[in-house]
Coordinates of C-alpha atoms and ligand atoms in Angstrom, one line a residue:
X5 CA -10.7 -12.7 -15.9
X6 CA -9.5 -14.3 -12.7
X7 CA -8.3 -17.9 -12.3
X8 CA -11.4 -19.7 -11.0
X9 CA -10.0 -23.2 -11.2
X10 CA -6.6 -24.8 -11.5
X11 CA -7.0 -25.9 -15.1
X12 CA -9.1 -22.9 -16.3
X13 CA -7.8 -21.1 -19.4
X14 CA -10.8 -19.0 -20.4
X15 CA -14.3 -17.9 -19.1
X16 CA -17.6 -16.7 -20.7
X17 CA -19.0 -13.5 -19.4
X18 CA -22.6 -14.6 -18.6
X19 CA -24.0 -11.5 -17.0
X20 CA -22.9 -8.1 -15.7
X21 CA -24.5 -7.5 -12.3
X22 CA -23.5 -3.8 -12.2
X23 CA -23.7 -1.2 -14.9
X24 CA -21.2 1.4 -16.0
X25 CA -21.2 4.3 -13.5
X26 CA -22.4 2.2 -10.6
X27 CA -20.7 2.5 -7.3
X28 CA -19.2 -0.8 -6.2
X29 CA -17.9 -1.8 -2.8
X30 CA -15.1 -4.2 -2.2
X31 CA -16.7 -7.7 -2.1
X32 CA -19.8 -6.7 -4.2
X33 CA -20.5 -9.2 -7.0
X34 CA -19.9 -7.3 -10.2
X35 CA -20.0 -9.9 -13.0
X36 CA -21.0 -13.5 -13.5
X37 CA -18.6 -15.8 -15.3
X38 CA -19.0 -19.3 -16.6
X39 CA -16.2 -21.8 -17.0
X40 CA -16.2 -25.4 -18.2
X41 CA -16.8 -26.3 -14.5
X42 CA -18.7 -23.7 -12.6
X43 CA -20.7 -20.4 -12.7
X44 CA -19.0 -17.9 -10.5
X45 CA -19.8 -14.4 -9.4
X46 CA -16.7 -12.2 -9.4
X47 CA -16.4 -9.8 -6.5
X48 CA -14.8 -6.4 -6.7
X49 CA -11.4 -6.3 -5.1
X50 CA -11.8 -2.6 -4.3
X51 CA -14.3 0.2 -3.6
X52 CA -14.9 2.4 -6.6
X53 CA -17.0 3.1 -9.7
X54 CA -17.5 0.7 -12.5
X55 CA -15.9 3.0 -15.1
X56 CA -16.0 0.7 -18.2
X57 CA -17.3 -2.7 -19.1
X58 CA -14.8 -4.1 -21.7
X59 CA -15.9 -7.7 -22.1
X60 CA -19.6 -7.9 -23.2
X61 CA -22.1 -10.6 -22.1
X62 CA -21.6 -13.8 -24.1
X63 CA -17.9 -13.0 -24.8
X64 CA -15.2 -15.6 -24.2
X65 CA -12.3 -14.1 -22.5
X66 CA -8.9 -15.7 -21.8
X67 CA -7.4 -16.0 -18.4
X68 CA -6.2 -12.5 -17.2
X69 CA -8.1 -10.8 -20.1
X70 CA -9.7 -7.5 -19.1
X71 CA -13.4 -7.7 -18.0
X72 CA -13.7 -4.0 -17.1
X73 CA -12.3 -1.2 -15.1
X74 CA -13.1 0.0 -11.6
X75 CA -11.6 3.3 -10.5
X76 CA -12.2 6.6 -8.9
X77 CA -15.0 9.0 -9.9
X78 CA -13.7 11.2 -12.7
X79 CA -10.9 8.8 -13.7
X80 CA -10.8 8.2 -17.5
X81 CA -10.1 4.8 -19.0
X82 CA -7.8 5.5 -21.8
X83 CA -7.7 3.7 -25.1
X84 CA -7.1 0.4 -23.3
X85 CA -10.8 0.1 -22.9
X86 CA -10.8 -1.8 -26.2
X87 CA -8.6 -4.5 -24.8
X88 CA -11.6 -6.9 -24.9
X89 CA -10.9 -10.5 -25.6
X90 CA -7.2 -10.2 -26.2
X91 CA -4.7 -12.4 -24.4
X92 CA -2.7 -10.8 -21.6
X93 CA 0.2 -8.8 -23.0
X94 CA 3.8 -9.3 -22.0
X95 CA 3.4 -6.1 -19.9
X96 CA 0.4 -7.6 -18.0
X97 CA 2.3 -10.7 -17.2
X98 CA 5.4 -8.8 -16.3
X99 CA 3.5 -7.2 -13.5
X100 CA 2.4 -10.6 -12.4
X101 CA 5.6 -12.5 -12.7
X102 CA 8.8 -10.9 -11.4
X103 CA 11.2 -13.6 -10.4
X104 CA 14.3 -11.4 -10.7
X105 CA 15.7 -8.5 -8.6
X106 CA 15.9 -5.0 -9.9
X107 CA 19.5 -5.6 -11.1
X108 CA 18.4 -8.6 -13.1
X109 CA 19.9 -11.3 -11.0
X110 CA 17.9 -14.0 -9.2
X111 CA 15.7 -12.6 -6.4
X112 CA 17.3 -13.4 -3.0
X113 CA 15.2 -14.5 -0.1
X114 CA 16.3 -15.1 3.5
X115 CA 14.0 -17.2 5.6
X116 CA 14.5 -17.1 9.4
X117 CA 13.3 -20.3 11.1
X118 CA 13.1 -23.8 9.7
X119 CA 9.9 -25.1 11.2
X120 CA 7.0 -26.1 8.9
X121 CA 6.5 -22.4 8.2
X122 CA 10.1 -21.7 7.3
X123 CA 11.4 -24.9 5.6
X124 CA 8.3 -25.1 3.3
X125 CA 8.7 -21.4 2.5
X126 CA 12.4 -21.9 1.6
X127 CA 11.8 -24.9 -0.6
X128 CA 8.9 -23.2 -2.4
X129 CA 11.1 -20.0 -2.9
X130 CA 13.8 -22.1 -4.4
X131 CA 11.4 -24.0 -6.6
X132 CA 10.1 -20.6 -7.9
X133 CA 13.7 -19.6 -8.8
X134 CA 14.8 -17.5 -5.8
X135 CA 18.3 -17.7 -4.4
X136 CA 17.3 -18.9 -0.9
X137 CA 19.0 -18.9 2.5
X138 CA 17.5 -20.4 5.6
X139 CA 18.7 -19.6 9.1
X140 CA 17.9 -21.9 12.1
X141 CA 19.5 -22.1 15.5
X142 CA 18.2 -25.6 16.4
X143 CA 17.4 -28.8 14.4
X144 CA 15.3 -28.1 11.3
X145 CA 11.6 -29.0 11.6
X146 CA 10.8 -26.5 14.3
X147 CA 8.3 -27.1 17.1
X148 CA 6.2 -29.4 14.9
X149 CA 8.8 -32.0 14.1
X150 CA 11.0 -31.8 17.3
X151 CA 8.7 -30.9 20.2
X152 CA 5.2 -30.7 18.9
X153 CA 2.9 -32.5 16.4
X154 CA 5.2 -35.4 15.4
X155 CA 6.6 -36.5 18.8
X156 CA 3.1 -36.2 20.5
X157 CA 1.4 -38.1 17.8
X158 CA 4.1 -40.9 18.0
X159 CA 3.4 -41.2 21.7
X160 CA -0.3 -41.0 21.2
X161 CA -0.1 -43.8 18.6
X162 CA 1.7 -46.0 21.1
X163 CA -0.6 -45.2 24.0
X164 CA -3.7 -45.7 21.9
X165 CA -2.4 -49.1 20.7
X166 CA -1.7 -50.1 24.3
X167 CA -5.2 -49.1 25.3
X168 CA -6.9 -50.9 22.4
X169 CA -5.0 -54.1 23.2
X170 CA -5.8 -53.7 26.9
X171 CA -9.4 -52.7 26.8
X172 CA -10.8 -53.3 23.3
X173 CA -9.2 -56.6 22.2
X174 CA -11.2 -58.8 24.6
X175 CA -14.5 -57.2 23.5
X176 CA -13.9 -58.7 20.0
X177 CA -12.7 -62.1 21.4
X178 CA -9.0 -61.4 21.2
X179 CA -7.3 -62.4 24.5
X180 CA -3.8 -61.3 25.1
X181 CA -2.0 -61.9 28.4
X182 CA 1.0 -60.1 29.9
X183 CA 0.3 -56.7 28.3
X184 CA 2.7 -54.0 29.3
X185 CA 4.1 -50.8 28.0
X186 CA 7.7 -49.8 28.4
X187 CA 7.7 -46.0 28.1
X188 CA 11.5 -45.9 27.6
X189 CA 11.1 -48.0 24.5
X190 CA 8.1 -45.8 23.4
X191 CA 10.4 -42.8 23.8
X192 CA 13.0 -44.5 21.5
X193 CA 10.4 -45.1 18.9
X194 CA 9.2 -41.5 19.1
X195 CA 12.8 -40.2 18.7
X196 CA 13.4 -42.5 15.7
X197 CA 10.4 -41.0 13.9
X198 CA 11.5 -37.5 14.8
X199 CA 15.1 -38.0 13.7
X200 CA 14.0 -39.6 10.4
X201 CA 11.8 -36.6 9.5
X202 CA 14.4 -34.0 10.6
X203 CA 16.9 -35.7 8.5
X204 CA 14.5 -35.8 5.6
X205 CA 13.8 -32.1 5.8
X206 CA 17.6 -31.4 5.8
X207 CA 18.0 -33.4 2.7
X208 CA 15.1 -31.7 1.0
X209 CA 16.5 -28.2 1.7
X210 CA 19.9 -29.4 0.3
X211 CA 18.3 -31.0 -2.8
X212 CA 16.5 -27.7 -3.6
X213 CA 19.7 -25.7 -3.3
X214 CA 18.7 -23.8 -0.1
X215 CA 21.7 -22.6 1.8
X216 CA 21.5 -23.3 5.5
X217 CA 23.1 -21.2 8.3
X218 CA 23.0 -22.7 11.8
X219 CA 22.7 -19.8 14.2
X220 CA 20.3 -17.1 15.5
X221 CA 19.3 -14.6 12.9
X222 CA 18.9 -10.9 13.9
X223 CA 17.4 -8.4 11.5
X224 CA 19.7 -5.4 11.2
X225 CA 18.0 -3.5 8.4
X226 CA 15.1 -4.1 6.0
X227 CA 17.3 -6.2 3.7
X228 CA 20.0 -7.6 6.1
X229 CA 20.2 -10.3 8.7
X230 CA 23.1 -10.9 11.0
X231 CA 24.0 -14.5 11.9
X232 CA 27.1 -15.8 13.6
X233 CA 28.8 -12.4 13.1
X234 CA 28.1 -12.5 9.3
X235 CA 25.8 -10.1 7.5
X236 CA 23.6 -11.6 4.7
X237 CA 21.6 -9.3 2.4
X238 CA 18.5 -10.2 0.4
X239 CA 15.7 -8.6 -1.5
X240 CA 13.2 -10.1 1.0
X241 CA 13.3 -11.5 4.5
X242 CA 10.6 -13.9 5.6
X243 CA 10.2 -14.4 9.4
X244 CA 9.0 -17.9 10.3
X245 CA 10.3 -17.9 13.9
X246 CA 7.4 -19.8 15.5
X247 CA 6.3 -19.7 19.1
X248 CA 7.3 -20.8 22.6
X249 CA 5.3 -22.1 25.6
X250 CA 3.9 -19.5 27.9
X251 CA 5.1 -19.9 31.5
X252 CA 3.0 -18.8 34.5
X253 CA 4.5 -17.1 37.5
X254 CA 2.4 -18.5 40.4
X255 CA 4.1 -19.6 43.6
X256 CA 5.5 -23.1 43.1
X257 CA 5.7 -22.8 39.3
X258 CA 9.4 -23.7 39.5
X259 CA 9.1 -26.8 41.7
X260 CA 10.6 -30.0 40.4
X261 CA 7.8 -32.0 38.7
X262 CA 6.1 -28.8 37.3
X263 CA 7.0 -29.1 33.6
X264 CA 5.9 -27.7 30.2
X265 CA 4.7 -29.6 27.2
X266 CA 8.3 -30.0 25.8
X267 CA 9.5 -31.6 29.0
X268 CA 6.3 -33.8 29.1
X269 CA 7.4 -35.4 25.8
X270 CA 10.6 -36.6 27.3
X271 CA 9.3 -38.2 30.6
X272 CA 11.2 -41.4 31.1
X273 CA 8.4 -43.0 33.1
X274 CA 4.7 -42.9 33.0
X275 CA 3.5 -40.7 35.9
X276 CA 1.0 -42.2 38.3
X277 CA -1.0 -39.0 38.6
X278 CA -0.9 -35.9 36.4
X279 CA -2.5 -32.5 36.7
X280 CA -2.6 -30.5 33.5
X281 CA -3.1 -26.7 33.8
X282 CA -4.9 -25.5 30.7
X283 CA -7.6 -27.4 28.8
X284 CA -6.6 -26.3 25.3
X285 CA -5.5 -28.7 22.6
X286 CA -2.1 -29.5 24.2
X287 CA -3.6 -30.1 27.6
X288 CA -6.5 -32.3 26.4
X289 CA -4.2 -34.4 24.1
X290 CA -1.8 -35.0 27.0
X291 CA -4.6 -36.0 29.3
X292 CA -6.0 -38.4 26.8
X293 CA -2.6 -39.9 26.0
X294 CA -1.5 -40.5 29.6
X295 CA -5.0 -41.7 30.7
X296 CA -4.6 -44.4 28.0
X297 CA -1.5 -45.7 29.7
X298 CA -3.0 -45.7 33.2
X299 CA -2.2 -42.3 34.6
X300 CA -4.9 -40.6 36.8
X301 CA -5.3 -37.2 35.0
X302 CA -7.0 -34.0 36.0
X303 CA -7.4 -31.0 33.7
X304 CA -7.7 -27.5 35.2
X305 CA -9.2 -25.0 32.9
X306 CA -9.8 -21.3 33.7
X307 CA -12.6 -20.8 31.2
X308 CA -16.1 -22.3 31.4
X309 CA -15.2 -24.9 28.7
X310 CA -12.2 -26.9 27.6
X311 CA -11.0 -26.6 24.0
X312 CA -12.1 -23.0 23.6
X313 CA -11.8 -22.9 19.8
X314 CA -13.9 -26.0 19.2
X315 CA -17.7 -26.1 18.4
X316 CA -19.4 -26.4 21.8
X317 CA -21.5 -29.4 20.9
X318 CA -18.4 -31.4 20.0
X319 CA -16.7 -30.1 23.2
X320 CA -19.5 -31.5 25.3
X321 CA -19.2 -34.9 23.6
X322 CA -15.4 -34.9 24.1
X323 CA -15.6 -33.8 27.7
X324 CA -18.2 -36.5 28.6
X325 CA -16.0 -39.2 27.0
X326 CA -12.9 -37.9 28.8
X327 CA -14.8 -38.1 32.1
X328 CA -16.0 -41.6 31.3
X329 CA -12.4 -42.6 30.9
X330 CA -11.7 -41.4 34.4
X331 CA -10.2 -38.0 33.5
X332 CA -11.3 -35.2 35.9
X333 CA -12.1 -32.0 34.2
X334 CA -12.3 -28.9 36.4
X335 CA -13.5 -25.8 34.5
X336 CA -13.8 -22.2 35.8
X337 CA -10.7 -23.1 37.9
X338 CA -7.6 -20.9 38.1
X339 CA -4.4 -22.1 39.6
X340 CA -3.2 -20.0 42.6
X341 CA -0.2 -21.9 43.8
X342 CA 1.5 -25.3 44.0
X343 CA 3.3 -26.8 47.0
X344 CA 5.2 -30.0 47.7
X345 CA 3.3 -31.9 50.4
X346 CA 3.6 -35.5 51.6
X347 CA 5.7 -36.6 48.6
X348 CA 3.5 -35.2 45.8
X349 CA 2.4 -31.8 44.4
X350 CA -0.6 -30.1 45.8
X351 CA -2.2 -27.7 43.4
X352 CA -4.4 -25.0 44.9
X353 CA -7.0 -23.5 42.6
X354 CA -9.8 -21.0 42.9
X355 CA -13.0 -22.4 41.4
X356 CA -16.1 -20.1 41.5
X357 CA -14.9 -18.4 44.7
X358 CA -14.1 -21.7 46.4
X359 CA -10.7 -23.3 47.0
X360 CA -10.3 -26.5 45.0
X361 CA -7.2 -28.6 45.6
X362 CA -5.9 -31.5 43.6
X363 CA -2.8 -33.7 43.9
X364 CA -0.5 -35.1 41.3
X365 CA 3.1 -36.5 40.9
X366 CA 3.6 -34.3 37.9
X367 CA 2.0 -31.0 36.7
X368 CA 2.1 -30.0 33.0
X369 CA 1.6 -26.3 32.3
X370 CA -0.1 -25.9 28.9
X371 CA -1.6 -22.5 28.9
X372 CA -0.9 -21.4 25.4
X373 CA 2.1 -20.3 23.3
X374 CA 3.5 -16.9 22.4
X375 CA 5.2 -15.7 19.2
X376 CA 9.0 -15.8 19.2
X377 CA 9.6 -12.2 18.1
X378 CA 11.7 -10.8 21.0
X379 CA 15.3 -9.6 20.7
X380 CA 15.4 -10.0 16.9
X381 CA 15.7 -6.4 16.0
X382 CA 12.2 -6.3 14.5
X383 CA 10.8 -3.1 16.1
X384 CA 14.2 -1.4 15.6
X385 CA 13.9 -1.8 11.8
X386 CA 10.2 -0.7 11.9
X387 CA 8.3 -4.0 11.9
X388 CA 5.1 -3.4 13.8
X389 CA 4.3 -5.9 16.6
X390 CA 1.0 -6.2 18.6
X391 CA 1.2 -8.2 21.8
X392 CA 4.4 -9.8 20.5
X393 CA 2.7 -10.9 17.2
X394 CA 4.1 -9.5 13.9
X395 CA 1.3 -7.5 12.2
X396 CA 0.9 -8.4 8.6
X397 CA -1.6 -7.8 5.7
X398 CA -3.4 -10.6 3.8
X399 CA -0.2 -11.3 1.8
X400 CA 1.8 -11.7 5.1
X401 CA 3.8 -8.5 4.4
X402 CA 4.7 -6.6 7.5
X403 CA 4.9 -2.8 8.0
X404 CA 8.3 -3.0 6.3
X405 CA 7.6 -3.8 2.6
X406 CA 10.6 -6.2 2.2
X407 CA 9.8 -8.2 5.3
X408 CA 7.1 -10.9 5.5
X409 CA 6.0 -13.0 8.5
X410 CA 4.3 -16.4 8.4
X411 CA 3.2 -19.0 10.9
X412 CA 3.0 -18.8 14.7
X413 CA 5.1 -15.6 14.8
X414 CA 2.2 -13.6 13.2
X415 CA -0.2 -15.2 15.7
X416 CA -3.0 -15.6 13.1
X417 CA -3.5 -19.3 13.7
X418 CA -0.9 -21.5 15.5
X419 CA -1.1 -24.6 13.4
X420 CA 1.8 -26.2 11.4
X421 CA -0.2 -26.6 8.2
X422 CA -1.4 -23.0 8.4
X423 CA 2.2 -21.8 8.7
X424 CA 3.3 -23.9 5.6
X425 CA 0.3 -22.6 3.6
X426 CA 1.0 -19.0 4.6
X427 CA 4.7 -19.4 3.7
X428 CA 3.8 -20.7 0.2
X429 CA 1.4 -17.9 -0.4
X430 CA 3.9 -15.3 0.8
X431 CA 6.6 -16.6 -1.5
X432 CA 4.2 -16.7 -4.4
X433 CA 3.3 -13.1 -3.8
X434 CA 7.0 -12.2 -3.9
X435 CA 7.8 -14.3 -6.9
X436 CA 4.7 -14.0 -9.0
X437 CA 2.6 -11.2 -7.6
X438 CA -0.2 -13.6 -6.7
X439 CA -0.6 -16.1 -3.9
X440 CA -3.5 -17.9 -2.4
X441 CA -4.2 -18.6 1.3
X442 CA -7.7 -19.6 2.0
X443 CA -8.1 -19.3 5.8
X444 CA -11.6 -20.8 5.7
X445 CA -10.2 -24.1 4.5
X446 CA -7.6 -24.5 7.2
X447 CA -8.7 -27.6 9.2
X448 CA -7.9 -28.2 12.9
X449 CA -7.4 -31.7 14.3
X450 CA -7.3 -33.0 17.9
X451 CA -5.8 -36.4 18.5
X452 CA -8.0 -38.0 21.1
X453 CA -9.8 -41.3 21.5
X454 CA -11.7 -41.0 19.1
X455 CA -10.3 -38.0 17.1
X456 CA -11.9 -34.6 16.7
X457 CA -11.6 -32.4 13.6
X458 CA -13.2 -29.3 12.2
X459 CA -13.0 -26.9 9.3
X460 CA -14.9 -23.6 8.6
X461 CA -17.4 -21.8 10.7
X462 CA -18.6 -23.1 14.1
X463 CA -22.2 -22.8 15.1
X464 CA -21.3 -20.0 17.5
X465 CA -19.6 -18.1 14.6
X466 CA -22.6 -18.3 12.2
X467 CA -24.9 -17.1 15.1
X468 CA -22.5 -14.2 15.8
X469 CA -22.3 -13.2 12.1
X470 CA -26.1 -13.3 11.8
X471 CA -26.0 -15.9 9.0
X472 CA -29.2 -17.7 8.2
X473 CA -28.0 -21.3 8.7
X474 CA -29.2 -24.9 9.0
X475 CA -27.5 -27.8 10.8
X476 CA -27.3 -31.4 9.8
X477 CA -26.0 -34.0 12.2
X478 CA -25.4 -37.7 12.1
X479 CA -24.5 -39.8 15.2
X480 CA -21.9 -42.4 14.4
X481 CA -24.0 -45.0 16.3
X482 CA -25.9 -45.2 13.0
X483 CA -22.7 -46.0 11.1
X484 CA -21.6 -49.6 10.6
X485 CA -17.9 -49.0 10.4
X486 CA -17.8 -46.8 13.5
X487 CA -19.9 -49.4 15.4
X488 CA -17.3 -52.0 14.5
X489 CA -14.4 -49.8 15.4
X490 CA -15.3 -48.0 18.6
X491 CA -18.9 -49.0 19.4
X492 CA -20.3 -46.1 17.5
X493 CA -19.0 -43.2 19.6
X494 CA -19.0 -39.8 17.7
X495 CA -20.9 -37.4 15.6
X496 CA -20.6 -35.4 12.3
X497 CA -22.1 -32.0 12.2
X498 CA -22.5 -29.9 9.1
X499 CA -23.4 -26.2 9.1
X500 CA -24.9 -24.9 5.9
X501 CA -26.1 -21.6 4.6
X502 CA -29.9 -21.8 4.4
X503 CA -30.4 -20.0 1.1
X504 CA -27.9 -21.9 -1.2
X505 CA -27.1 -24.9 1.1
X506 CA -23.4 -23.9 0.9
X507 CA -21.3 -25.9 3.3
X508 CA -19.9 -23.3 5.8
X509 CA -18.4 -25.6 8.5
X510 CA -17.9 -29.3 9.4
X511 CA -17.2 -30.6 12.9
X512 CA -16.5 -34.2 13.6
X513 CA -15.7 -36.5 16.5
X514 CA -15.1 -40.1 15.6
X515 CA -12.5 -42.7 14.5
X516 CA -9.9 -41.2 12.1
X517 CA -11.9 -38.1 11.3
X518 CA -8.6 -36.2 11.1
X519 CA -8.2 -37.9 7.7
X520 CA -11.9 -37.3 6.7
X521 CA -11.7 -33.6 7.4
X522 CA -9.6 -33.2 4.2
X523 CA -12.7 -33.8 2.0
X524 CA -14.6 -31.2 4.0
X525 CA -11.8 -28.5 3.5
X526 CA -12.0 -29.2 -0.2
X527 CA -15.8 -28.9 -0.1
X528 CA -15.5 -25.5 1.5
X529 CA -12.8 -24.5 -1.0
X530 CA -15.0 -25.5 -4.0
X531 CA -18.0 -23.8 -2.3
X532 CA -19.8 -27.2 -2.4
X533 CA -23.5 -27.4 -1.3
X534 CA -25.0 -30.0 0.9
X535 CA -26.8 -31.3 -2.3
X536 CA -23.4 -32.1 -3.8
X537 CA -22.3 -33.9 -0.6
X538 CA -25.5 -35.9 -0.7
X539 CA -25.2 -36.9 -4.4
X540 CA -21.5 -37.8 -4.0
X541 CA -21.3 -41.6 -3.6
X542 CA -19.4 -42.5 -0.4
X543 CA -17.8 -45.9 -0.1
X544 CA -19.5 -48.4 2.2
X545 CA -18.6 -49.3 4.9
X546 CA -16.7 -46.2 5.9
X547 CA -16.9 -43.5 8.5
X548 CA -17.0 -41.1 5.5
X549 CA -20.5 -42.2 4.4
X550 CA -21.8 -40.4 7.5
X551 CA -20.8 -37.1 5.9
X552 CA -23.4 -37.7 3.2
X553 CA -25.9 -38.7 5.9
X554 CA -25.2 -35.5 7.9
X555 CA -25.7 -33.5 4.7
X556 CA -29.0 -35.3 4.1
X557 CA -30.0 -34.4 7.7
X558 CA -29.8 -30.7 6.8
X559 CA -33.2 -31.5 5.1
X560 CA -34.1 -33.9 7.9
X561 CA -33.9 -37.0 5.7
X562 CA -30.8 -39.1 6.5
X563 CA -31.5 -42.7 5.5
X564 CA -29.9 -44.5 8.5
X565 CA -31.6 -42.4 11.2
X566 CA -35.3 -42.4 12.2
X567 CA -37.2 -39.4 10.7
X568 CA -37.4 -36.3 12.9
X569 CA -40.7 -35.8 14.6
X570 CA -42.6 -33.0 12.9
Ligands
NAD5 P1 -4.5 -23.0 24.0 O1 -4.5 -21.5 23.9 O2 -5.2 -23.7 22.9 O3 -5.1 -23.5 25.4 C1 -4.6 -23.0 26.6 C2 -5.7 -23.1 27.7 O4 -5.2 -22.8 28.9 C3 -6.9 -22.2 27.4 O5 -8.0 -22.9 27.4 C4 -6.8 -21.2 28.6 O6 -8.1 -20.7 29.0 C5 -6.2 -22.0 29.7 N1 -5.5 -21.3 30.7 C6 -4.7 -20.2 30.6 N2 -4.2 -19.8 31.8 C7 -4.7 -20.7 32.7 C8 -4.6 -20.8 34.1 N3 -3.9 -19.9 34.8 N4 -5.3 -21.8 34.8 C9 -6.0 -22.7 34.0 N5 -6.2 -22.6 32.7 C10 -5.5 -21.6 32.0 O7 -2.9 -23.4 24.1 P2 -2.2 -24.8 24.0 O8 -3.2 -25.9 24.3 O9 -1.1 -24.6 24.9 O10 -1.8 -24.9 22.5 C11 -0.9 -23.9 21.9 C12 -1.1 -23.9 20.5 O11 -0.6 -25.1 19.8 C13 -2.6 -23.7 20.1 O12 -2.7 -22.7 19.1 C14 -2.9 -25.0 19.5 O13 -3.9 -25.0 18.5 C15 -1.6 -25.6 19.0 N6 -1.6 -27.0 19.0 C16 -2.3 -27.7 18.1 C17 -2.4 -29.1 18.1 C18 -3.1 -29.8 17.1 O14 -3.4 -29.3 16.0 N7 -3.5 -31.1 17.3 C19 -1.8 -29.8 19.2 C20 -1.1 -29.0 20.1 C21 -1.1 -27.7 20.0

């Protein structure tokens, strides 16, 4: 009886969907179980034969009680087949909860890297009873706190405030004179936020009894890491070494003024004109941020669209708004070279067979990030890498059983919160035999004006997977709160499975939708249907009530939008 909810203690077997002797494939629904909250179909975790049904229909079974046995043809279920409704034995739970090493002492875990993957992993390991060590060569907090999410969002907050005061205030009758922005002070504000958070993480590690080593860790064997000439041994090693910016090698890439995203965060002055190579999340966020403080920005993207991982309908809204704000977006354009000419940088690109040139004081190269996995002894000890990414299974275990890898270094999804969630799951697997990482519920957020956020499948994904789906949309021009805040710019789009109405993906563009996306991740986690979104009462006036309207639009009957023509 699997755990189907956080508070679940038992379940009722409502119906067996397979019979003894049936072949079952991994993922086939085998039995239907009812809890005090939901009805759920339990999928087979493996391919095999349903050898024995133990818990009969109507029986109440405690958590971890035995429903039945799936095995290989010819295998015999011995005596245990009568285990029925009994509570899990000590032996069952022993298999699930093994917080100690083979010699009976506390399990020891070494975490390499103290970014959001590593420090969260280390704290969780300590909370679950492990003797935990963390190794970091720089400040704790990794890319996210020091040179990524936090400093960019601090600068974006300041630039957005400036833009609101400059361009929005007078629209609502607020007149302010002598508006200016002092980027050096903005930088100080950014640094103060970063320092405070870095300090906080250091304190949390200490408070949880995690031992910190400052230095570069190198794996010397499956249970040993060398740092600063010392060798530390552990039962498990968890790699959380993050990623670094990719640098291109075109002529002129090393000219002064050509910088990467890390250097862009520390610019002392606001550039007059900026060319950004790469229209991914980093490139587009920088363009939006500097455009808000008066920089003339151009984005150069090699693919036909900016923001490749985002739902295309949202991308076209974002791109149109960027262009309205004076940001030039050149897609299908590849940089060939950069030269210094007449006091600024001239960027030569090839765009659909033609030469396209653009000028800028500063060029930011934001063409992606690659895992930090080099010169760490990984391949030497047998850890399999593919294109620099550490290969792991679903539990984040690498090809060496005692070594796990979480976050950017495994290349699954380069997002801070994904790294933390993977780290928690990996540690739970190590310490309890069971960990949960629901990739489908990992949201992604882009901090623009307004914001973009999404979770779950995009329309392109459901088309490619051949899923029968329906889309519901609600334009924020029909939402009072959005009209007040930004003139009603934005949209909410829900993708639902046609048969059950299950929410498969939500894509949003609008004010503060990076906060609203949390509700959508939860909806996907709980397998909510559009009916459940419609019958949830959303507060008025909020942007969130548009989620209920977008859900109603799946059936073509949003209240605050004219009916669709039949
Ligand atoms: P990215 O991979 O998202 O985008 C890089 C872009 O550069 C791509 O669109 C690619 O086609 C383009 N490109 C590559 N070579 C080029 C060339 N020669 N000329 C023109 N264009 C070229 O990478 P990123 O934007 O650098 O971000 C790195 C990672 O950090 C991503 O995984 C991203 O999700 C993450 N990140 C997330 C956030 C957030 O969550 N808000 C913010 C920043 C970064």
